[in-house]
Short mmCIF file of C-alpha atoms and ligand atoms in Angstrom, two decimals:
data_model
loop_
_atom_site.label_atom_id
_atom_site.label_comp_id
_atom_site.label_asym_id
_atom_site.label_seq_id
_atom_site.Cartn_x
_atom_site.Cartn_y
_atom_site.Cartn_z
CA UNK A 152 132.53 62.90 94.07
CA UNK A 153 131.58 60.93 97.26
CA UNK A 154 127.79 60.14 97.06
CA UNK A 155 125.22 59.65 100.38
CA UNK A 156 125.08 55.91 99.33
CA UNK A 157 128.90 55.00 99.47
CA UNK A 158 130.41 53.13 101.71
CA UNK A 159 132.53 54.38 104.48
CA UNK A 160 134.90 53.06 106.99
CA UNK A 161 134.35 54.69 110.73
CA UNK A 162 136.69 53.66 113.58
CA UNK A 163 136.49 50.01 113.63
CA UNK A 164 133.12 49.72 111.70
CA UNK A 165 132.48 49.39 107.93
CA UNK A 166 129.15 50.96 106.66
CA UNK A 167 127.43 50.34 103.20
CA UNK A 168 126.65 53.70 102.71
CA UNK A 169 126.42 56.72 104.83
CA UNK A 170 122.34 57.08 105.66
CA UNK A 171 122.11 56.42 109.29
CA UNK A 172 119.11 55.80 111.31
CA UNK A 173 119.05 58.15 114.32
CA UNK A 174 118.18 57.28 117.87
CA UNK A 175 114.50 57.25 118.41
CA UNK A 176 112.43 56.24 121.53
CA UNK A 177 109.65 54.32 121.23
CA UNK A 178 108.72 53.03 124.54
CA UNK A 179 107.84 49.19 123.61
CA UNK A 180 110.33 47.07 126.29
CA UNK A 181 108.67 46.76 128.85
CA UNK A 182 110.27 45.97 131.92
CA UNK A 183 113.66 48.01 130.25
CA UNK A 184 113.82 44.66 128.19
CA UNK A 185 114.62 44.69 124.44
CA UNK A 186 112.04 41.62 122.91
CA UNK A 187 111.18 40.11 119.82
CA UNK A 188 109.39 43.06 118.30
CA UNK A 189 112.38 45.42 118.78
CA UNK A 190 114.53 43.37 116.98
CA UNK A 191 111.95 42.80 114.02
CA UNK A 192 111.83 46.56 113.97
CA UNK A 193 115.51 47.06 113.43
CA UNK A 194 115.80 43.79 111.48
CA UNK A 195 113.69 46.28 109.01
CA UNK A 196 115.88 49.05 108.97
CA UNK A 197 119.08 46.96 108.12
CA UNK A 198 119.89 48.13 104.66
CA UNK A 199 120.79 51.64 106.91
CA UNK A 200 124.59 52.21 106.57
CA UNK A 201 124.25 52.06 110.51
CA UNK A 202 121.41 51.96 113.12
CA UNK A 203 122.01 53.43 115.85
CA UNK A 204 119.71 52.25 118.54
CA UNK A 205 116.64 54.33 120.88
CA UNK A 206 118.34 55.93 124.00
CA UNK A 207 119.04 52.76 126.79
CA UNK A 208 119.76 53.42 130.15
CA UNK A 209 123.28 52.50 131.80
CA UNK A 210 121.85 52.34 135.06
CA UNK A 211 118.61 52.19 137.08
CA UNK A 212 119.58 55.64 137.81
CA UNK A 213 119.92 56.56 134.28
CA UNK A 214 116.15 55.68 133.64
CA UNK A 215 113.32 58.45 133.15
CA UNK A 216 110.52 56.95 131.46
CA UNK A 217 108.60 53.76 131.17
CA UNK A 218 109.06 51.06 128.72
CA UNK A 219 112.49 51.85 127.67
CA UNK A 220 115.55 49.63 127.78
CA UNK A 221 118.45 49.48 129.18
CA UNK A 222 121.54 47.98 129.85
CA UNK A 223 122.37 46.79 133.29
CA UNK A 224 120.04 43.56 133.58
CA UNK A 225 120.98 40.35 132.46
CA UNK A 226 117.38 39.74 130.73
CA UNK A 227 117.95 43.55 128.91
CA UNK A 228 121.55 42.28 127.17
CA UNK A 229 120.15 39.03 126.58
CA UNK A 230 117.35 40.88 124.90
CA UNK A 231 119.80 43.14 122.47
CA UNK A 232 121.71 40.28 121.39
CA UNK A 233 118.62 38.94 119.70
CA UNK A 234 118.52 42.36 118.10
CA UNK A 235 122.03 42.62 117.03
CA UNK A 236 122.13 38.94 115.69
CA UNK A 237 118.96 39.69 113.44
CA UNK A 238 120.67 42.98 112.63
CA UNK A 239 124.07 41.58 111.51
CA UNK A 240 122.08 38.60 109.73
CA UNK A 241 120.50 41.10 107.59
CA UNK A 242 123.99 42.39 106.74
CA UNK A 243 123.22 45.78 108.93
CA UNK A 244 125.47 47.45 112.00
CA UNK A 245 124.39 48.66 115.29
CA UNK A 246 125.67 51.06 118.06
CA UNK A 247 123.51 51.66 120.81
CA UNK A 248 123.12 54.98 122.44
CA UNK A 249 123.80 54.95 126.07
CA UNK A 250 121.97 57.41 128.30
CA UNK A 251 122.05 58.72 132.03
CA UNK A 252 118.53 60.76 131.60
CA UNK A 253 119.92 62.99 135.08
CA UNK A 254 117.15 65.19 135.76
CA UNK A 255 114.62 64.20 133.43
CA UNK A 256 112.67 61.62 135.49
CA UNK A 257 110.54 60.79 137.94
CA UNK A 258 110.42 59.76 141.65
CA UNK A 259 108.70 56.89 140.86
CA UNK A 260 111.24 55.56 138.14
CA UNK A 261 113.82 55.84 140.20
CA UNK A 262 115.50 53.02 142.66
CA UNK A 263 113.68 52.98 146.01
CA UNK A 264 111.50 55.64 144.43
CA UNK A 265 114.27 58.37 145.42
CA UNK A 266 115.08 61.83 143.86
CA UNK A 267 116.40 62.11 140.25
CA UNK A 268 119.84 63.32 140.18
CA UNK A 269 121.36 66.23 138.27
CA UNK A 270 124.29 69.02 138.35
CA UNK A 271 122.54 70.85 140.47
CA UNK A 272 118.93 71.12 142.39
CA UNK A 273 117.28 72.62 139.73
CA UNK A 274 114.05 71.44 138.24
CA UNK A 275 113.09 71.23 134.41
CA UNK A 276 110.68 72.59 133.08
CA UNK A 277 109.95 69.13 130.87
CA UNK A 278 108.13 65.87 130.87
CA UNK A 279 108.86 62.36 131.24
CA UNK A 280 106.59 59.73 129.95
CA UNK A 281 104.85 57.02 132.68
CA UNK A 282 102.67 54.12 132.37
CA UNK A 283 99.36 54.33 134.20
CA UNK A 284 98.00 51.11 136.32
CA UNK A 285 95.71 50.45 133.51
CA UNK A 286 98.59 49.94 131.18
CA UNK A 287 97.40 53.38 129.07
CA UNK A 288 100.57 56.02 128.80
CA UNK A 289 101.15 59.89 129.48
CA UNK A 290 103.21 62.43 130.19
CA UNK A 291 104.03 63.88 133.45
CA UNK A 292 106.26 66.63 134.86
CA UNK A 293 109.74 65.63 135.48
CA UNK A 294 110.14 65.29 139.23
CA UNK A 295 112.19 67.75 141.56
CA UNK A 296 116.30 66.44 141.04
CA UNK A 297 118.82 66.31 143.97
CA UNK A 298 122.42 67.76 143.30
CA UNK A 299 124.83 64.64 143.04
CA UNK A 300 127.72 64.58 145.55
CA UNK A 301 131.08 64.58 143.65
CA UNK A 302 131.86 61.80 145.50
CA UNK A 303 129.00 59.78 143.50
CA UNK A 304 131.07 60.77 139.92
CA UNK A 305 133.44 58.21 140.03
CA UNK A 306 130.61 55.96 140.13
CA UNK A 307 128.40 57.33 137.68
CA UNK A 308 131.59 57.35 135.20
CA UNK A 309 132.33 53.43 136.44
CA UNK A 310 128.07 52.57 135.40
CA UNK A 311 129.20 53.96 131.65
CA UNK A 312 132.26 51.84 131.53
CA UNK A 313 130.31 49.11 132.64
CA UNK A 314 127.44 49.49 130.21
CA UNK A 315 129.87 49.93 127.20
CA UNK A 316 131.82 46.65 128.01
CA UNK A 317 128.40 44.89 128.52
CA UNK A 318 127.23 46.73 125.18
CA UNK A 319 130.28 44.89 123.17
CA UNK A 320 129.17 41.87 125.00
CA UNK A 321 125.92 42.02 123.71
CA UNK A 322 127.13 42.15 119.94
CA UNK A 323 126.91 45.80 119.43
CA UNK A 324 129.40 47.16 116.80
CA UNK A 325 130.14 50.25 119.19
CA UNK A 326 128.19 52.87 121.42
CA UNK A 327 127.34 56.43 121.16
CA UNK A 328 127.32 58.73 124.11
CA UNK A 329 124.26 60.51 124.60
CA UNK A 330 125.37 64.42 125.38
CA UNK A 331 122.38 65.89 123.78
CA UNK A 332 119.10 66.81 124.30
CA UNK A 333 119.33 68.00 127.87
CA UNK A 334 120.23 64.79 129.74
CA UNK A 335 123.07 64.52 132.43
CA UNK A 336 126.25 64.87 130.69
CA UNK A 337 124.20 68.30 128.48
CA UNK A 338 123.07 69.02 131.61
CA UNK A 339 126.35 68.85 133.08
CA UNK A 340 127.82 71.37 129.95
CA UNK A 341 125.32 74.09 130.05
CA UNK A 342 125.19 76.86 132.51
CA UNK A 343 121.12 76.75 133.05
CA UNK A 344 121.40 73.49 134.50
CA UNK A 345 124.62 73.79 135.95
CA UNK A 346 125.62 75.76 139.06
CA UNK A 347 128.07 74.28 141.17
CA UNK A 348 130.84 75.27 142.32
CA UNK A 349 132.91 72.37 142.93
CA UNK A 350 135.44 71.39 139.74
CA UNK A 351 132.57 70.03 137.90
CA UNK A 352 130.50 73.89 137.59
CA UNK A 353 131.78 77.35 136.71
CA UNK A 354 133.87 77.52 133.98
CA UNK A 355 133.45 75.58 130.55
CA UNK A 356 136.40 73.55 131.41
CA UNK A 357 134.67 72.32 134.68
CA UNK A 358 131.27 71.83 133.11
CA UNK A 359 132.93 69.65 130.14
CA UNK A 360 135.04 67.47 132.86
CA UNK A 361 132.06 64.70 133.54
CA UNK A 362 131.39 64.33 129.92
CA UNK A 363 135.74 64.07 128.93
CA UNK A 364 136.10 61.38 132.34
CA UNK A 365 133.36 59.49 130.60
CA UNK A 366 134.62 59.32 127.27
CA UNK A 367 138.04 58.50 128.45
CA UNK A 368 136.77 55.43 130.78
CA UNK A 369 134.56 54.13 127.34
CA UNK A 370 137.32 54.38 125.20
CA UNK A 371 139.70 52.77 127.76
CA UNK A 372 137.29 49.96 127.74
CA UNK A 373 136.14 49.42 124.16
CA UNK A 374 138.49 51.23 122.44
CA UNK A 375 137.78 55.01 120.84
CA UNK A 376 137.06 53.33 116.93
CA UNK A 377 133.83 51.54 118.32
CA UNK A 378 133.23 54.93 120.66
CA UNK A 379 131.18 57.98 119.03
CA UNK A 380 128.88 61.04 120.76
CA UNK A 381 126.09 62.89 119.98
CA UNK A 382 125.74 66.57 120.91
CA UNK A 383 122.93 69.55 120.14
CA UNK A 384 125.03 72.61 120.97
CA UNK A 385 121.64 75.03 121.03
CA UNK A 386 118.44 72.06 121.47
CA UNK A 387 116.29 73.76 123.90
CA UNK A 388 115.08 70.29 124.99
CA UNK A 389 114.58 69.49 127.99
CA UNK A 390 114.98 73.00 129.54
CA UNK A 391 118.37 73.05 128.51
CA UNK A 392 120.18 76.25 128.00
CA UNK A 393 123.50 77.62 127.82
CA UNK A 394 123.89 81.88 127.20
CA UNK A 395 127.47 80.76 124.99
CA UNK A 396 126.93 77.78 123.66
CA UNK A 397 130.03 78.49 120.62
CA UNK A 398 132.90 78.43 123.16
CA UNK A 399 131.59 75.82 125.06
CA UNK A 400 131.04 73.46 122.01
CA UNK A 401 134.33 74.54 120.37
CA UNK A 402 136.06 73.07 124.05
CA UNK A 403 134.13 69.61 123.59
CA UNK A 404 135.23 68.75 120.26
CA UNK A 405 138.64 69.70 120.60
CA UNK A 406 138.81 67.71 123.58
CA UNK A 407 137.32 64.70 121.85
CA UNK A 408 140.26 65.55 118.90
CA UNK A 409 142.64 63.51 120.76
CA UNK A 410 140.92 60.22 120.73
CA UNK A 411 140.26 58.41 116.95
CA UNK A 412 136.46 58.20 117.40
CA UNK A 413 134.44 56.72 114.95
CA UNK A 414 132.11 59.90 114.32
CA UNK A 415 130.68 62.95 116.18
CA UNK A 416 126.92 63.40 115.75
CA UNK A 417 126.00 67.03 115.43
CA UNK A 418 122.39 67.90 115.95
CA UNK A 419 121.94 70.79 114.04
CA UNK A 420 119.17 73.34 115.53
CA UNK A 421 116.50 72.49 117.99
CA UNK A 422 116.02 68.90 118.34
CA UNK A 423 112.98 67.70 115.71
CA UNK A 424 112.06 71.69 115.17
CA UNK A 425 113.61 74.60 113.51
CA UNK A 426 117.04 74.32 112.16
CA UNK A 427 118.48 77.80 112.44
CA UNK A 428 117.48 77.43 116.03
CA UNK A 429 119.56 80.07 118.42
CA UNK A 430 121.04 80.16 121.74
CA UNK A 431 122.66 83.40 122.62
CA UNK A 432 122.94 86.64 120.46
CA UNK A 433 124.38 85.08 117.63
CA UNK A 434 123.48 82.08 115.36
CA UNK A 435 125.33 79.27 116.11
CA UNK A 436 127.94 78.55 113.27
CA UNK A 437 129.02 74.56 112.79
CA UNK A 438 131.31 75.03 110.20
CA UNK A 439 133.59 76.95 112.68
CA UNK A 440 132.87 73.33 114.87
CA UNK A 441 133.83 71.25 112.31
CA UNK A 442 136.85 73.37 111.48
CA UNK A 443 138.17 73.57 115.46
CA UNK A 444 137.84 70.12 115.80
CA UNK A 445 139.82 69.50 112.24
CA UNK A 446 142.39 72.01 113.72
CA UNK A 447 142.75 69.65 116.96
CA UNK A 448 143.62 66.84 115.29
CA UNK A 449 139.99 65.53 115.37
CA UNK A 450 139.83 62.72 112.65
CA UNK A 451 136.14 61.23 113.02
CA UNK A 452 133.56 60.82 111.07
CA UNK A 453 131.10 63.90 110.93
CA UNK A 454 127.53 62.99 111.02
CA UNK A 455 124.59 65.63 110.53
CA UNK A 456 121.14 65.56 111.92
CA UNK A 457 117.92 67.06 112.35
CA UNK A 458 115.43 67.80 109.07
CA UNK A 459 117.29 66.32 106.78
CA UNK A 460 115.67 65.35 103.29
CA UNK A 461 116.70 63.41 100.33
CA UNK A 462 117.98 66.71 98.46
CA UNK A 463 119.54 68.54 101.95
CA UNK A 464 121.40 64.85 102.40
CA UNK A 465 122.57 64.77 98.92
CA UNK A 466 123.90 67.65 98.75
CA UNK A 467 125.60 67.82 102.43
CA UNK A 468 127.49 64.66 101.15
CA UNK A 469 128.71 65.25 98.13
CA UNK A 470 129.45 69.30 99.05
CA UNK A 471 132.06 67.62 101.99
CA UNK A 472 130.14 69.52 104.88
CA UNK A 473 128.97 65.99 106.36
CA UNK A 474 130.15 62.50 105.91
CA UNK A 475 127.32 60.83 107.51
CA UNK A 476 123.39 61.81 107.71
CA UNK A 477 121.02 60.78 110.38
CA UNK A 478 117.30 60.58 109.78
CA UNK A 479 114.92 59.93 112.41
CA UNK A 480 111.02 60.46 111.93
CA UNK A 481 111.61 58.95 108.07
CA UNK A 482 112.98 55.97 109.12
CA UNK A 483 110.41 55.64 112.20
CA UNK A 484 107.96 55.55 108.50
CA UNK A 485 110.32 53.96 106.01
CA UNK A 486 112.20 50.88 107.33
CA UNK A 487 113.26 50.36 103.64
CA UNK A 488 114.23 54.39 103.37
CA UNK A 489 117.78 53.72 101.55
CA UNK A 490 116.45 51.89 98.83
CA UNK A 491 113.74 54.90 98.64
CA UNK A 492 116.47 57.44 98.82
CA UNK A 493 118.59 55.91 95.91
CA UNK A 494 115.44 55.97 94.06
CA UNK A 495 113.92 58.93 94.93
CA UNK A 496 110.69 57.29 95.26
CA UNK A 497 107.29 58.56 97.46
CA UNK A 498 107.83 58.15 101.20
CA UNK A 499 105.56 57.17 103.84
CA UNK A 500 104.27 59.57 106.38
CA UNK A 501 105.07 59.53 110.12
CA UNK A 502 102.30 58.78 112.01
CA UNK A 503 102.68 60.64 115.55
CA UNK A 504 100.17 59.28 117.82
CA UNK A 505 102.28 55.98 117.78
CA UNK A 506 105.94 57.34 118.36
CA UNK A 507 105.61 56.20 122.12
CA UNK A 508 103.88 53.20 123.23
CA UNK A 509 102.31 50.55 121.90
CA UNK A 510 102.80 47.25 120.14
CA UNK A 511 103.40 46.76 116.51
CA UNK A 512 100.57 48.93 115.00
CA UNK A 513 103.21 52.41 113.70
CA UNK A 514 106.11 50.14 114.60
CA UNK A 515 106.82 46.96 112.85
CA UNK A 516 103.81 47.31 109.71
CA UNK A 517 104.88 50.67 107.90
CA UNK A 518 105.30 49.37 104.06
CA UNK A 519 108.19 48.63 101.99
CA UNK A 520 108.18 49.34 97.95
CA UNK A 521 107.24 45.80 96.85
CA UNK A 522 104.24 46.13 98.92
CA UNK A 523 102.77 49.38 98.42
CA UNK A 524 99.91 49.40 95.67
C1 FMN B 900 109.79 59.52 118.46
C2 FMN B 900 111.13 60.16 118.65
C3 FMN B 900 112.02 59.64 119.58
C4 FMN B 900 113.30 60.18 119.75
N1 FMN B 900 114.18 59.60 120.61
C5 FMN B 900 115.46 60.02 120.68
C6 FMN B 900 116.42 59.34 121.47
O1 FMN B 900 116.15 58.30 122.10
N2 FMN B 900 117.68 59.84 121.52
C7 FMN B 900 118.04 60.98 120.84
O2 FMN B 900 119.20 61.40 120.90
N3 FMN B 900 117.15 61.62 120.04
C8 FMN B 900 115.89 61.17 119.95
N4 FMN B 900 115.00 61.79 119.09
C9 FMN B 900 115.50 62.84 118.17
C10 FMN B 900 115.89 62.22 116.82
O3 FMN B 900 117.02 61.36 116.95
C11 FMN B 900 116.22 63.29 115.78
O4 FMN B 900 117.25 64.11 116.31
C12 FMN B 900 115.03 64.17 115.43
O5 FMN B 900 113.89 63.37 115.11
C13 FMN B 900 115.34 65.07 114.24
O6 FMN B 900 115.65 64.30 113.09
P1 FMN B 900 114.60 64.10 111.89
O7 FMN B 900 114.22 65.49 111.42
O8 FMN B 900 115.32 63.33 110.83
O9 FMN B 900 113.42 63.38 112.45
C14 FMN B 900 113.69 61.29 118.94
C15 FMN B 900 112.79 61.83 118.02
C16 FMN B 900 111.53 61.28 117.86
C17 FMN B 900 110.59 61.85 116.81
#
């Protein structure tokens, strides 16, 4: 029987075991420039089959809150190849999750200080996070977005393409398209955020055509083994909502069937809350996913996210329903969480008030086993 802590080949990337650390923001680069710190923190996590990295911006565009990286500056890519060199010294593998936030920003984190851009004109009801003059941190309400012109695609695709080959450059062992969580390419998919009625709005083949013209320019760069995606077919995040979302998620993954991705990262509920979270009248069911995409062809890796525990991960494993589990908040707490897993030892708690911000206090000092009393 295949166990949570074997190893596993994806795409073009061999894994030690099949715990992955999910993508988690923690607003500690200034300037959108990975440092020193960041790469101690992930340095830490290491013995996780794979990392995958906190969401980095492709483009000044992309950005929508303070002190998060990105990848379009020289200084930024010279910054995560000192994190993926102290990665792959520790023996670990990293993809880094590349994100256009669309709507979810603010006027004053965008170039020149302009609009945020999205699908359409229509304003979350969210908030982004901004640094005060004092250097202190808070949230604020997303500013209003413009509707791009669909003569600005081309180049939005073009700033992914970009990103991914600078990614590779950089050392990364792949990327992961961010299509969750109610940022431009999930805003893009789902019909509360999406009203145009140009090829890119209306039906679900329209709404998925940004997110497939994407995928196709990444894999064209990189190649699809060191290309994955993450998707939350019914997070409310972000304001997003879609009346259907079964249909519309069955159309993604059997589009992405016909490249040989190295996984598909299912968020499973709402994002970091309930699990059996719904959108529509009926709950959403990802076995039926999972089985369209198999029907398409689809041969990637399936990873699971969202509330998983030791027992839950164990058991989706070795039952065949996922072959890869992300954890987020525990491995925010336990850089050392595989060896804790295998050993079903105590786990440290998350502490909250230092997700976002800060320096190393709730970053870099949670304890590992051979420290704790
Ligand atoms: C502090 C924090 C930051 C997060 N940042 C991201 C992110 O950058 N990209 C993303 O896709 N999800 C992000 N998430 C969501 C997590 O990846 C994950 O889906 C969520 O925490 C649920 O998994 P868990 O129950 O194992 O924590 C974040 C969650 C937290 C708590």
């Amino acid at each position: 029987m295949t166990s949570l802590f074997d190893p596993l080949k994806i795409g073009d990337i061999q894994l030690a075991n099949r715990i992955v650390m999910a993508p988690l923001t923690r607003n500690r680069s200034p300037g959108a420039v990975p440092n020193t710190l960041n790469a101690a923190y992930y340095e830490q996590r290491a013995s996780a089959g794979l990392l995958i990295t906190e969401a980095t911006a492709i483009s000044h565009q992309g950005q929508g809150y303070a002190d998060v990286p990105g990848l379009y500056k020289p200084e930024a890519l010279e910054g995560w190849k000192e994190v993926t060199d102290a990665v792959h010294k520790a023996g670990g593998k990293i993809v880094v999750q590349m994100w256009h936030v669309g709507r979810i920003s603010h006027d004053t984190l965008q170039p020149g200080g302009g609009k945020p851009v999205a699908p359409s004109a229509i304003r979350a009801k969210s908030k982004t996070y901004l640094v005060n003059a004092d250097g202190s941190g808070s949230f604020a309400e997303t500013s209003e977005p413009r509707a791009l012109e669909k003569a600005e695609l081309p180049g939005i695709v073009e700033d992914y393409r970009r990103a991914a080959r600078a990614a590779i450059d950089a050392g990364f062992d792949g990327v992961e398209i961010h299509a969750a969580n109610g940022y431009l390419l999930d805003q893009f998919l789902r019909s509360g955020s999406n009203v145009r009625t140009d090829e890119y709005g209306g039906s679900i083949e329209n709404r998925a055509r940004l997110l497939f013209e994407v995928v196709d320019a990444i894999t064209g760069e990189i190649g699809a083994g060191r290309t994955a995606i993450r998707i939350s077919p019914v997070t409310p995040a972000n304001d997003a909502f879609d009346p259907n979302p079964q249909p519309l998620f069955t159309h993604v993954v059997e589009g992405l069937a016909k490249h040989d991705l190295a996984y598909i990262h299912i968020i499973e509920g709402a994002t970091g809350g309930a699990r059996d979270h719904q959108q529509g009248d009926k709950p959403f069911d990802y076995a039926a996913l999972r089985a369209a995409y198999h029907a398409a062809g689809g041969k990637a890796a399936w990873m699971v996210n969202n509330g998983y525990d030791r027992a839950l991960a164990i058991d989706a494993v070795e039952s065949g329903k996922a072959d890869l589990v992300a954890f987020g908040k525990l491995f925010i707490a336990n850089p050392d969480l595989v060896e804790r897993l295998k050993n079903g030892t105590v786990l440290n708690a998350p502490d909250k008030d230092t997700f976002y911000g800060g320096g190393a206090k709730g970053y870099t000092d949670y304890p590992i086993l051979e420290n704790v009393a």
